[in-house]
Short mmCIF file of C-alpha atoms in Angstrom, two decimals:
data_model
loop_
_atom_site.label_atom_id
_atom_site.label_comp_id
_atom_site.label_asym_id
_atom_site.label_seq_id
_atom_site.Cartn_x
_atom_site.Cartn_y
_atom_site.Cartn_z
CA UNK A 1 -134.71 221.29 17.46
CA UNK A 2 -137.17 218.72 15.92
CA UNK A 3 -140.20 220.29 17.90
CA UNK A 4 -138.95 223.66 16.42
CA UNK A 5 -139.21 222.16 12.72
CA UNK A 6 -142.55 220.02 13.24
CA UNK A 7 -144.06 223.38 14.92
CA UNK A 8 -142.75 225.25 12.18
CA UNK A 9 -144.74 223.07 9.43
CA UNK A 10 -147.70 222.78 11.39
CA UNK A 11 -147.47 226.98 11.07
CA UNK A 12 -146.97 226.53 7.41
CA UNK A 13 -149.11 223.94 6.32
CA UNK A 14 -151.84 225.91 8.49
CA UNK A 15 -151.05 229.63 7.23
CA UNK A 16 -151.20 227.96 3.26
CA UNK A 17 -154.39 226.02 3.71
CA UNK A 18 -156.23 229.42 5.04
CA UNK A 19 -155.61 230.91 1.43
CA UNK A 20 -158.41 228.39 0.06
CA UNK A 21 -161.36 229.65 -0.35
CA UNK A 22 -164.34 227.92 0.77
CA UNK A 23 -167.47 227.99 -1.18
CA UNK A 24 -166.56 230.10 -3.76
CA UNK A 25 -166.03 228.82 -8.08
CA UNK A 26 -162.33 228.82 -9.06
CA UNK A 27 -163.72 231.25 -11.73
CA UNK A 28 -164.60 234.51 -10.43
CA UNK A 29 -167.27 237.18 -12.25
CA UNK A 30 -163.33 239.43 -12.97
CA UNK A 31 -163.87 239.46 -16.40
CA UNK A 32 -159.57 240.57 -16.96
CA UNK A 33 -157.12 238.34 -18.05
CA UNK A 34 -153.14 238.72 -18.01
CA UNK A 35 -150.15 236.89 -19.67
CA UNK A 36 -147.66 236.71 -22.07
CA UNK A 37 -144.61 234.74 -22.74
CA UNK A 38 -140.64 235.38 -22.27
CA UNK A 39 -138.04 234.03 -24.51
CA UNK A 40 -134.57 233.21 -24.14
CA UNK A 41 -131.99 231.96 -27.40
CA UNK A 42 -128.19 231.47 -27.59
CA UNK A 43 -126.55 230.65 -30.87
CA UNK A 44 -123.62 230.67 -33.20
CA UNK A 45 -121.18 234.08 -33.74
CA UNK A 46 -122.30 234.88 -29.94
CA UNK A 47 -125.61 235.29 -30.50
CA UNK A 48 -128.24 236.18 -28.04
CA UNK A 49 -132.10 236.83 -28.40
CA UNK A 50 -134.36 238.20 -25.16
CA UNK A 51 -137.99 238.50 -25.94
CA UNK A 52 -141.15 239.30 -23.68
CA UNK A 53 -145.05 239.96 -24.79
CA UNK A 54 -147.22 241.00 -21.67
CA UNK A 55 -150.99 240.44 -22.94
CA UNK A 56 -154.06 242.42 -21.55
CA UNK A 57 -157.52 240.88 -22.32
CA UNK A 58 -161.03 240.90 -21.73
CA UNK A 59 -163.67 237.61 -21.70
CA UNK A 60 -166.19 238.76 -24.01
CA UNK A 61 -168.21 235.90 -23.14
CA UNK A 62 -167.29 232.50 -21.20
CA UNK A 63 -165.69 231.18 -24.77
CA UNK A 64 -164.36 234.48 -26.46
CA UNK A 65 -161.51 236.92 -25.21
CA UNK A 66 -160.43 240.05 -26.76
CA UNK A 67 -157.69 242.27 -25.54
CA UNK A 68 -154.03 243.90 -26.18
CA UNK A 69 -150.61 242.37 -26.68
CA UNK A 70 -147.45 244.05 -26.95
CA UNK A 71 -144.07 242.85 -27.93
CA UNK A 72 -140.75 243.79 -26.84
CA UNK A 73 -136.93 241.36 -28.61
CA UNK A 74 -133.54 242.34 -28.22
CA UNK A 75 -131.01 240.37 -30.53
CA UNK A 76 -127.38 240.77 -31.03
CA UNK A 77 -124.36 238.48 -31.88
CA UNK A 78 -120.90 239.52 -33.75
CA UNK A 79 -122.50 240.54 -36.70
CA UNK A 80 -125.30 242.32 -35.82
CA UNK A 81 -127.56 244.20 -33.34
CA UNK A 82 -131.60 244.67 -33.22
CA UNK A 83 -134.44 245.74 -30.74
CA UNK A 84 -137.89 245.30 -32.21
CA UNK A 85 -141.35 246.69 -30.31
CA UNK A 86 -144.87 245.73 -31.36
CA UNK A 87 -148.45 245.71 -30.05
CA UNK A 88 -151.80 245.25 -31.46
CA UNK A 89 -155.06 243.65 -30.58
CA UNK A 90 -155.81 239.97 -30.31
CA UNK A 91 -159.19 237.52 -29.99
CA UNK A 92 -158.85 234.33 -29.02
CA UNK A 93 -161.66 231.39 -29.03
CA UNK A 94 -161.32 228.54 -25.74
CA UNK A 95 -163.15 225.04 -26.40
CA UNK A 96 -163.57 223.44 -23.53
CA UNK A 97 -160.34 225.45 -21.83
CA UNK A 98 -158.49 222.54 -23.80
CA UNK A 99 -157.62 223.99 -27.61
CA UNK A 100 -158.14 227.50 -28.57
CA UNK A 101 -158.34 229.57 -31.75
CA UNK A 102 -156.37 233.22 -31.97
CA UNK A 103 -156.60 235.79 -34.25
CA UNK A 104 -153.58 238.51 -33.55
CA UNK A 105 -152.23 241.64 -35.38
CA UNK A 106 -149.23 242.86 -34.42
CA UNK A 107 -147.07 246.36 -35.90
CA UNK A 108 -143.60 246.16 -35.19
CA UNK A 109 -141.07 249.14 -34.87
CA UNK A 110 -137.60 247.84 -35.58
CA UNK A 111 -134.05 249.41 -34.86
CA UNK A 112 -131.08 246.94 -37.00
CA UNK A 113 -128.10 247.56 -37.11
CA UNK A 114 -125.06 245.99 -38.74
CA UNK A 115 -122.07 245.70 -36.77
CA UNK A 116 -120.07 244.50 -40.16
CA UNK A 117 -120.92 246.92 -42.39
CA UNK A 118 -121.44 250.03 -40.56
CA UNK A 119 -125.33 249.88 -42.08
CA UNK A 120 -128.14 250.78 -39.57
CA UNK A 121 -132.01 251.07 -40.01
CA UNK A 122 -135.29 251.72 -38.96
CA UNK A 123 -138.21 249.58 -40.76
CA UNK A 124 -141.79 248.77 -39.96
CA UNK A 125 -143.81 245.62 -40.61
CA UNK A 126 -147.70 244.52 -39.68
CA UNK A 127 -148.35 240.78 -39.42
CA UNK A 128 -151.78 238.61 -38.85
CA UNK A 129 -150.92 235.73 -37.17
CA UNK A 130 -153.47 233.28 -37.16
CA UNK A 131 -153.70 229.85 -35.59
CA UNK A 132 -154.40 227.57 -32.51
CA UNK A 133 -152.95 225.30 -29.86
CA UNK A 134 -153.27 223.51 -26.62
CA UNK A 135 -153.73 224.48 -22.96
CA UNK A 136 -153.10 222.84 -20.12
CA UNK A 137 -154.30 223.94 -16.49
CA UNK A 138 -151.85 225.00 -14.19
CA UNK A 139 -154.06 226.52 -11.43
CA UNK A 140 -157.74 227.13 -10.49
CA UNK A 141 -157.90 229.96 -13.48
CA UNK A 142 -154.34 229.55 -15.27
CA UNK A 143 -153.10 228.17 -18.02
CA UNK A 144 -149.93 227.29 -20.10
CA UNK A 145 -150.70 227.33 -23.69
CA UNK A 146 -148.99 225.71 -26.45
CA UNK A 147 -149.80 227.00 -30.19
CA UNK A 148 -148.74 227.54 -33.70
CA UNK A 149 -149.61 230.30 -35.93
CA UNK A 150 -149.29 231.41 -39.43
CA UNK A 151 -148.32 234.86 -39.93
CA UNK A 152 -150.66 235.53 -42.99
CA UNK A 153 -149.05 238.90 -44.13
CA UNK A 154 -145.61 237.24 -44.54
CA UNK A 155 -143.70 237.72 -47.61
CA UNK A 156 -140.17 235.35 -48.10
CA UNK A 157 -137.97 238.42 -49.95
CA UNK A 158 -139.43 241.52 -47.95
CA UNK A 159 -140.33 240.20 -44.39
CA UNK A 160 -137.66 240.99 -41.56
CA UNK A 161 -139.00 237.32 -40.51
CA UNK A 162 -137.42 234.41 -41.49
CA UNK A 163 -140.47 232.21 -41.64
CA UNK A 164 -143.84 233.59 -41.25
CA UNK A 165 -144.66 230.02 -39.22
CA UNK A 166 -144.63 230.97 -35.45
CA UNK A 167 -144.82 227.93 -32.62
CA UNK A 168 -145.64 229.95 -29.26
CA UNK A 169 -145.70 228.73 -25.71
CA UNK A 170 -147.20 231.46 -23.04
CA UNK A 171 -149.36 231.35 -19.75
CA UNK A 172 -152.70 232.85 -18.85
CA UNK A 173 -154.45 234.12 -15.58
CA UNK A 174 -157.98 234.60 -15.34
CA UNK A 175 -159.52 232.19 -18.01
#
């Protein structure tokens, strides 16, 4: 049984060291990138929220990346019930694949409804979010980045929002 296991890691160790590739740069001349982010909240009155945002984008040049980012939440609890969709374009500035700069407009669609009062309604909003953050590498050409940004558009008594200050955590492939 022991020469079965060692055999068996020999096998594996083997098979996952032929996926390197020799001789060639960790960043390849595919100019795509792909990400996003997923959320997951729990709160008070049962309340859930599920979010994802699946991002699209293009390097420009070695700094600059432009591209498409869409946004999908679902949020309901005892008191109330929404699904909001949104997508718009984005451009986003690396230094030294350590901070970055974005630049994102998003429209949102959204469905609310109020369990409580019987009242349901369909609203859209734009928002500019601008700001920056962090990366970190987690691969030869992915990242996890960490950021805040400032949704410019944001207005305190007519915003669906509560805040128009955003922190953000997603990951990139292709950078």
């Amino acid at each position: 049984m022991k020469k079965f296991i060692i055999l068996l890691l020999i096998m594996i160790s083997g098979s996952l060291f032929s996926q390197v590739s020799i001789g060639a740069s960790p960043e390849s001349n595919n100019r795509w990138t792909f990400g996003g982010g997923i959320g997951v909240g729990f709160g008070s009155q049962s309340s859930f929220y599920l979010q994802a945002s699946p991002r699209v984008g293009y390097k420009l040049t070695e700094d600059l990346e432009g591209g498409v980012v869409g946004s999908v939440s679902w949020q309901t609890s005892d008191y109330y019930r929404s699904t909001m969709f949104g997508a718009g374009p984005f451009l986003n500035y690396y230094i030294a694949r350590t901070f970055y700069v974005s630049a994102n407009f998003q429209h949102y669609f959204i469905n609310y409804k109020d369990k409580y009062y019987d009242y349901k309604t369909n609203e859209e909003e734009s928002a500019l979010y601008l700001g920056g953050g962090y990366m970190q590498r987690i691969g030869n050409n992915s990242f996890m980045q960490l950021g805040l940004m400032y949704n410019v558009l944001w207005k305190e008594n007519t915003s669906i929002f509560s805040s128009g200050l955003i922190p953000n955590i997603g990951f990139v492939v292709g950078l």
